[in-house]
Amino acid sequence: MKLTINGETKEIEAATVAEALAVLDLGDARVATALNGQFVPADARPGTELSPGDTLEILSPMQGG
């Protein structure tokens, strides 16, 4: 399915946010996710279904000083 991920259109095979992270090799990464502008908590990712044309944002924390 075609999704917009972090501003880029990508074609991936995933039915949920958790599956999308796994396909993108981010399944174990500590990231924050938002689907169509709505925050998706980590425990809700397996049950949050994707639809063609959805916008998924994946953010990782930055460290520094």
Short mmCIF file of C-alpha atoms in Angstrom, two decimals:
data_model
loop_
_atom_site.label_atom_id
_atom_site.label_comp_id
_atom_site.label_asym_id
_atom_site.label_seq_id
_atom_site.Cartn_x
_atom_site.Cartn_y
_atom_site.Cartn_z
CA MET A 1 0.00 0.00 0.00
CA LYS A 2 1.13 3.53 -0.66
CA LEU A 3 1.77 5.67 2.45
CA THR A 4 3.43 8.96 3.15
CA ILE A 5 6.13 8.26 5.72
CA ASN A 6 7.98 11.23 7.15
CA GLY A 7 7.05 13.27 4.10
CA GLU A 8 8.06 10.68 1.49
CA THR A 9 5.67 8.49 -0.47
CA LYS A 10 6.54 4.82 0.00
CA GLU A 11 5.00 1.54 -1.08
CA ILE A 12 5.07 -0.98 1.76
CA GLU A 13 3.20 -4.14 2.69
CA ALA A 14 1.85 -3.55 6.19
CA ALA A 15 -1.63 -3.63 7.70
CA THR A 16 -0.81 -1.89 11.00
CA VAL A 17 1.55 0.71 12.37
CA ALA A 18 3.53 -2.05 14.14
CA GLU A 19 3.90 -3.96 10.87
CA ALA A 20 5.04 -0.80 9.08
CA LEU A 21 7.75 -0.26 11.69
CA ALA A 22 8.89 -3.87 11.28
CA VAL A 23 9.03 -3.53 7.48
CA LEU A 24 11.11 -0.38 7.92
CA ASP A 25 13.48 -2.22 10.33
CA LEU A 26 12.27 -0.05 13.21
CA GLY A 27 10.32 -2.74 15.06
CA ASP A 28 12.59 -2.63 18.10
CA ALA A 29 13.54 1.03 17.87
CA ARG A 30 12.46 3.55 20.49
CA VAL A 31 10.39 5.89 18.38
CA ALA A 32 7.22 7.93 18.60
CA THR A 33 4.57 7.49 15.94
CA ALA A 34 1.67 9.52 14.62
CA LEU A 35 -0.89 8.42 12.06
CA ASN A 36 -2.64 11.19 10.15
CA GLY A 37 -1.57 13.67 12.82
CA GLN A 38 -2.77 11.60 15.78
CA PHE A 39 -0.24 10.22 18.26
CA VAL A 40 -0.18 6.40 18.34
CA PRO A 41 1.16 5.00 21.63
CA ALA A 42 3.50 2.00 21.39
CA ASP A 43 0.97 -0.38 22.91
CA ALA A 44 -1.66 0.67 20.35
CA ARG A 45 0.53 0.16 17.26
CA PRO A 46 -0.41 -3.52 16.68
CA GLY A 47 -4.10 -2.61 16.61
CA THR A 48 -3.84 0.59 14.61
CA GLU A 49 -4.71 -0.27 11.03
CA LEU A 50 -3.31 1.53 8.02
CA SER A 51 -5.23 2.59 4.93
CA PRO A 52 -3.88 3.57 1.52
CA GLY A 53 -2.87 7.22 1.49
CA ASP A 54 -2.31 7.47 5.24
CA THR A 55 0.41 9.72 6.59
CA LEU A 56 2.72 8.10 9.11
CA GLU A 57 5.26 10.11 11.09
CA ILE A 58 8.06 8.27 12.86
CA LEU A 59 10.19 10.31 15.24
CA SER A 60 13.23 9.22 17.18
CA PRO A 61 14.55 11.02 20.25
CA MET A 62 17.68 13.09 19.81
CA GLN A 63 20.44 13.33 22.37
CA GLY A 64 23.03 15.94 22.76
CA GLY A 65 24.00 18.83 24.83
#
